[in-house]
mmCIF file of C-alpha atoms in Angstrom:
data_model
loop_
_atom_site.group_PDB
_atom_site.id
_atom_site.type_symbol
_atom_site.label_atom_id
_atom_site.label_comp_id
_atom_site.label_asym_id
_atom_site.label_seq_id
_atom_site.Cartn_x
_atom_site.Cartn_y
_atom_site.Cartn_z
ATOM 1 C CA VAL A 1 183.625 46.811 161.774
ATOM 2 C CA LYS A 2 187.301 47.686 162.176
ATOM 3 C CA VAL A 3 188.366 44.047 161.787
ATOM 4 C CA CYS A 4 186.207 43.559 158.697
ATOM 5 C CA ALA A 5 187.460 46.795 157.153
ATOM 6 C CA GLY A 6 191.044 45.732 157.824
ATOM 7 C CA LEU A 7 190.425 42.378 156.164
ATOM 8 C CA LEU A 8 188.965 44.142 153.143
ATOM 9 C CA LYS A 9 191.888 46.560 152.986
ATOM 10 C CA SER A 10 194.402 43.752 152.842
ATOM 11 C CA SER A 11 191.969 41.706 150.811
ATOM 12 C CA ARG A 12 193.184 38.717 148.981
ATOM 13 C CA SER A 13 189.733 37.251 149.415
ATOM 14 C CA ASN A 14 187.329 36.162 146.759
ATOM 15 C CA ALA A 15 184.059 37.871 145.881
ATOM 16 C CA LEU A 16 182.024 35.712 148.274
ATOM 17 C CA GLU A 17 184.286 36.564 151.214
ATOM 18 C CA THR A 18 184.213 40.240 150.258
ATOM 19 C CA ASP A 19 180.398 40.217 150.069
ATOM 20 C CA GLU A 20 180.207 38.545 153.487
ATOM 21 C CA LEU A 21 182.584 41.103 155.040
ATOM 22 C CA LEU A 22 180.591 43.989 153.542
ATOM 23 C CA ARG A 23 177.323 42.463 154.790
ATOM 24 C CA THR A 24 178.826 42.122 158.291
ATOM 25 C CA ILE A 25 180.005 45.745 158.238
ATOM 26 C CA GLU A 26 176.564 46.946 157.168
ATOM 27 C CA GLN A 27 174.817 44.898 159.880
ATOM 28 C CA GLU A 28 177.167 46.164 162.575
ATOM 29 C CA VAL A 29 176.844 49.800 161.470
ATOM 30 C CA ASN A 30 173.043 49.439 161.523
ATOM 31 C CA ARG A 31 173.199 47.894 165.002
ATOM 32 C CA MET A 32 175.401 50.726 166.301
ATOM 33 C CA SER A 33 173.168 53.345 164.688
ATOM 34 C CA ARG A 34 170.062 51.888 166.342
ATOM 35 C CA GLY A 35 171.860 51.929 169.678
ATOM 36 C CA LEU A 36 172.945 55.516 169.220
ATOM 37 C CA GLN A 37 169.449 56.575 168.163
ATOM 38 C CA ASN A 38 168.075 54.960 171.322
ATOM 39 C CA LEU A 39 170.716 56.786 173.298
ATOM 40 C CA PHE A 40 169.666 60.099 171.737
ATOM 41 C CA THR A 41 166.007 59.386 172.370
ATOM 42 C CA GLN A 42 166.281 58.098 175.918
ATOM 43 C CA ALA A 43 169.293 59.916 177.310
ATOM 44 C CA ALA A 44 169.099 63.190 175.425
ATOM 45 C CA PRO A 45 169.574 66.129 177.694
ATOM 46 C CA SER A 46 166.026 67.016 178.533
ATOM 47 C CA GLU A 47 165.388 70.550 179.635
ATOM 48 C CA ALA A 48 162.333 71.725 181.489
ATOM 49 C CA ARG A 49 159.335 72.374 179.323
ATOM 50 C CA GLU A 50 157.896 75.848 179.279
ATOM 51 C CA ILE A 51 155.410 77.894 177.317
ATOM 52 C CA VAL A 52 157.109 79.091 174.140
ATOM 53 C CA SER A 53 155.856 81.704 171.694
ATOM 54 C CA ILE A 54 156.409 80.307 168.210
ATOM 55 C CA GLN A 55 156.559 83.780 166.669
ATOM 56 C CA ALA A 56 159.177 85.004 169.167
ATOM 57 C CA LEU A 57 161.251 81.840 168.743
ATOM 58 C CA THR A 58 161.235 81.989 164.947
ATOM 59 C CA SER A 59 162.200 85.676 165.112
ATOM 60 C CA GLU A 60 165.301 84.634 167.075
ATOM 61 C CA ILE A 61 166.046 82.009 164.432
ATOM 62 C CA GLU A 62 165.656 84.648 161.729
ATOM 63 C CA GLU A 63 168.277 86.835 163.444
ATOM 64 C CA VAL A 64 170.767 83.957 163.577
ATOM 65 C CA VAL A 65 170.162 83.120 159.926
ATOM 66 C CA ARG A 66 170.540 86.746 158.778
ATOM 67 C CA ARG A 67 173.930 86.992 160.467
ATOM 68 C CA ARG A 68 175.158 83.649 159.168
ATOM 69 C CA PHE A 69 173.628 83.727 155.666
ATOM 70 C CA PRO A 70 173.196 87.416 154.734
ATOM 71 C CA ASP A 71 172.274 86.566 151.135
ATOM 72 C CA GLY A 72 169.760 83.883 152.100
ATOM 73 C CA ILE A 73 166.043 84.536 152.365
ATOM 74 C CA LEU A 74 164.137 83.053 155.295
ATOM 75 C CA GLU A 75 160.372 83.407 154.951
ATOM 76 C CA LEU A 76 158.343 82.990 158.132
ATOM 77 C CA HIS A 77 154.631 82.197 157.882
ATOM 78 C CA HIS A 78 152.429 81.707 160.939
ATOM 79 C CA ASP A 79 148.760 80.858 160.560
ATOM 80 C CA ASP A 80 148.310 81.891 164.194
ATOM 81 C CA LYS A 81 150.487 84.829 165.327
ATOM 82 C CA ASP A 82 149.802 84.102 169.016
ATOM 83 C CA LEU A 83 150.571 80.390 168.853
ATOM 84 C CA ARG A 84 152.273 79.050 171.944
ATOM 85 C CA VAL A 85 153.483 75.554 172.742
ATOM 86 C CA MET A 86 154.656 73.648 175.793
ATOM 87 C CA ALA A 87 158.161 72.546 174.851
ATOM 88 C CA GLU A 88 161.843 72.450 175.657
ATOM 89 C CA ARG A 89 162.580 75.955 174.390
ATOM 90 C CA GLU A 90 166.241 75.556 173.434
ATOM 91 C CA GLY A 91 165.586 72.101 172.039
ATOM 92 C CA LEU A 92 162.880 73.446 169.727
ATOM 93 C CA LYS A 93 165.083 76.350 168.683
ATOM 94 C CA GLN A 94 168.004 74.013 167.894
ATOM 95 C CA CYS A 95 165.694 71.630 166.056
ATOM 96 C CA LEU A 96 164.424 74.379 163.721
ATOM 97 C CA LEU A 97 167.875 75.941 163.349
ATOM 98 C CA ASN A 98 169.278 72.563 162.272
ATOM 99 C CA LEU A 99 166.692 72.297 159.497
ATOM 100 C CA VAL A 100 167.079 75.888 158.285
ATOM 101 C CA ILE A 101 170.886 75.947 158.448
ATOM 102 C CA ASN A 102 171.103 72.573 156.680
ATOM 103 C CA ALA A 103 169.008 73.981 153.842
ATOM 104 C CA PHE A 104 171.231 77.037 153.382
ATOM 105 C CA GLU A 105 174.423 74.993 153.703
ATOM 106 C CA ALA A 106 173.087 72.629 151.016
ATOM 107 C CA GLY A 107 172.789 75.564 148.622
ATOM 108 C CA ALA A 108 169.236 76.829 149.079
ATOM 109 C CA ARG A 109 168.789 80.566 148.528
ATOM 110 C CA ARG A 110 165.275 80.618 150.001
ATOM 111 C CA VAL A 111 163.839 78.697 152.954
ATOM 112 C CA ARG A 112 160.234 78.894 154.108
ATOM 113 C CA LEU A 113 159.350 78.028 157.703
ATOM 114 C CA ARG A 114 155.617 77.750 158.215
ATOM 115 C CA THR A 115 153.598 76.882 161.303
ATOM 116 C CA LEU A 116 149.969 75.873 161.153
ATOM 117 C CA LEU A 117 147.386 74.213 163.329
ATOM 118 C CA VAL A 118 146.113 70.915 161.972
ATOM 119 C CA MET A 119 143.327 69.123 163.845
ATOM 120 C CA GLY A 120 144.373 70.808 167.091
ATOM 121 C CA GLY A 121 148.026 69.835 166.730
ATOM 122 C CA LEU A 122 150.933 71.776 165.283
ATOM 123 C CA ARG A 123 152.595 71.221 161.924
ATOM 124 C CA ILE A 124 155.892 72.921 161.192
ATOM 125 C CA GLU A 125 156.983 72.876 157.568
ATOM 126 C CA VAL A 126 160.487 73.742 156.419
ATOM 127 C CA ASN A 127 160.745 73.911 152.623
ATOM 128 C CA ASP A 128 163.692 75.090 150.544
ATOM 129 C CA ASN A 129 164.674 75.642 146.931
ATOM 130 C CA GLY A 130 168.007 73.840 147.234
ATOM 131 C CA PRO A 131 169.219 70.685 145.486
ATOM 132 C CA GLY A 132 166.921 68.396 147.465
ATOM 133 C CA LEU A 133 167.662 65.299 149.478
ATOM 134 C CA PRO A 134 169.831 62.365 148.473
ATOM 135 C CA LYS A 135 167.927 59.191 147.719
ATOM 136 C CA ASN A 136 168.249 56.073 149.860
ATOM 137 C CA LEU A 137 169.860 57.863 152.792
ATOM 138 C CA ASP A 138 168.431 57.349 156.290
ATOM 139 C CA LEU A 139 168.668 61.037 157.176
ATOM 140 C CA PHE A 140 167.612 60.710 160.806
ATOM 141 C CA ARG A 141 170.160 58.051 161.761
ATOM 142 C CA PRO A 142 173.135 59.345 163.759
ATOM 143 C CA PHE A 143 176.342 59.898 161.780
ATOM 144 C CA VAL A 144 174.592 59.644 158.406
ATOM 145 C CA THR A 145 175.538 62.649 156.291
ATOM 146 C CA ASN A 146 176.360 63.652 152.755
ATOM 147 C CA LYS A 147 177.694 67.042 153.831
ATOM 148 C CA ALA A 148 181.462 67.489 153.698
ATOM 149 C CA GLY A 149 182.633 68.011 157.250
ATOM 150 C CA GLY A 150 179.165 67.188 158.612
ATOM 151 C CA THR A 151 178.774 65.076 161.730
ATOM 152 C CA GLY A 152 175.441 63.510 160.832
ATOM 153 C CA LEU A 153 174.006 64.510 164.202
ATOM 154 C CA GLY A 154 171.779 67.487 163.335
ATOM 155 C CA LEU A 155 168.837 65.533 161.914
ATOM 156 C CA ALA A 156 169.254 62.832 164.570
ATOM 157 C CA GLN A 157 168.809 65.613 167.142
ATOM 158 C CA VAL A 158 165.723 66.846 165.291
ATOM 159 C CA LYS A 159 164.202 63.370 165.436
ATOM 160 C CA SER A 160 165.125 62.975 169.092
ATOM 161 C CA PHE A 161 163.422 66.273 169.981
ATOM 162 C CA VAL A 162 160.295 65.385 168.006
ATOM 163 C CA ASP A 163 160.169 61.914 169.597
ATOM 164 C CA ARG A 164 160.472 63.371 173.116
ATOM 165 C CA HIS A 165 157.449 65.568 172.346
ATOM 166 C CA HIS A 166 155.419 62.641 170.936
ATOM 167 C CA GLY A 167 155.552 63.987 167.407
ATOM 168 C CA PHE A 168 156.491 62.746 163.973
ATOM 169 C CA VAL A 169 159.019 64.050 161.445
ATOM 170 C CA SER A 170 159.188 63.321 157.739
ATOM 171 C CA ALA A 171 161.405 64.414 154.888
ATOM 172 C CA ALA A 172 160.747 64.476 151.168
ATOM 173 C CA HIS A 173 162.516 65.500 148.006
ATOM 174 C CA GLN A 174 160.570 67.890 145.813
ATOM 175 C CA PRO A 175 161.899 67.327 142.271
ATOM 176 C CA THR A 176 161.954 70.975 141.207
ATOM 177 C CA GLU A 177 161.718 72.689 144.580
ATOM 178 C CA GLY A 178 164.335 71.197 146.913
ATOM 179 C CA ALA A 179 163.728 69.544 150.277
ATOM 180 C CA ARG A 180 160.666 69.484 152.504
ATOM 181 C CA PHE A 181 160.547 68.604 156.194
ATOM 182 C CA HIS A 182 157.312 68.265 158.173
ATOM 183 C CA LEU A 183 157.222 68.103 161.947
ATOM 184 C CA GLU A 184 153.865 67.072 163.380
ATOM 185 C CA PHE A 185 153.052 67.528 167.061
ATOM 186 C CA PRO A 186 149.900 66.411 168.913
ATOM 187 C CA ALA A 187 147.274 68.753 170.355
ATOM 188 C CA SER A 188 148.873 68.337 173.810
ATOM 189 C CA PHE A 189 151.900 70.263 172.471
ATOM 190 C CA VAL A 190 149.814 73.361 171.722
ATOM 191 C CA VAL A 191 148.964 75.794 174.532
ATOM 192 C CA GLY A 192 147.102 78.437 172.607
#
């Protein structure tokens, strides 16, 4: 990538050579990103799993958010107030914090975090009223970001956590309502 970028910088090449260099850069960046994603998934620091109260954990997240974004509104909705899961506690907390903090940093004034049981499994929804998600951006790839000063690791960590717990994460742009993230976990994730 560095060699190709250097050739482009001092480019005296024609359009075909430039296209080939750009194609090579894109292929190499994709290859490195896949490798890094595998690294996150396979070699991520895995903590011991324990029984975690969703309500207690989201209350901790609410405290962090209130200190960091005093004008922001975080709405917590739990369909089951006593819901507990078997998970890496700090990993789950960081995963949800990444989503909520990203929303506020993107300009959302209100973020809703909702947990609900769906066919025995757990769905966590994080919706905001911010500007939404950029189109054609692979949000869960490491080092992909549109945030000034961002590292592009937060959503990669979210995906890594969800993958380690045999779940699925999706993101969508809501045209008039901002961004929406859904995390789906299997019934084996839920304790009661």
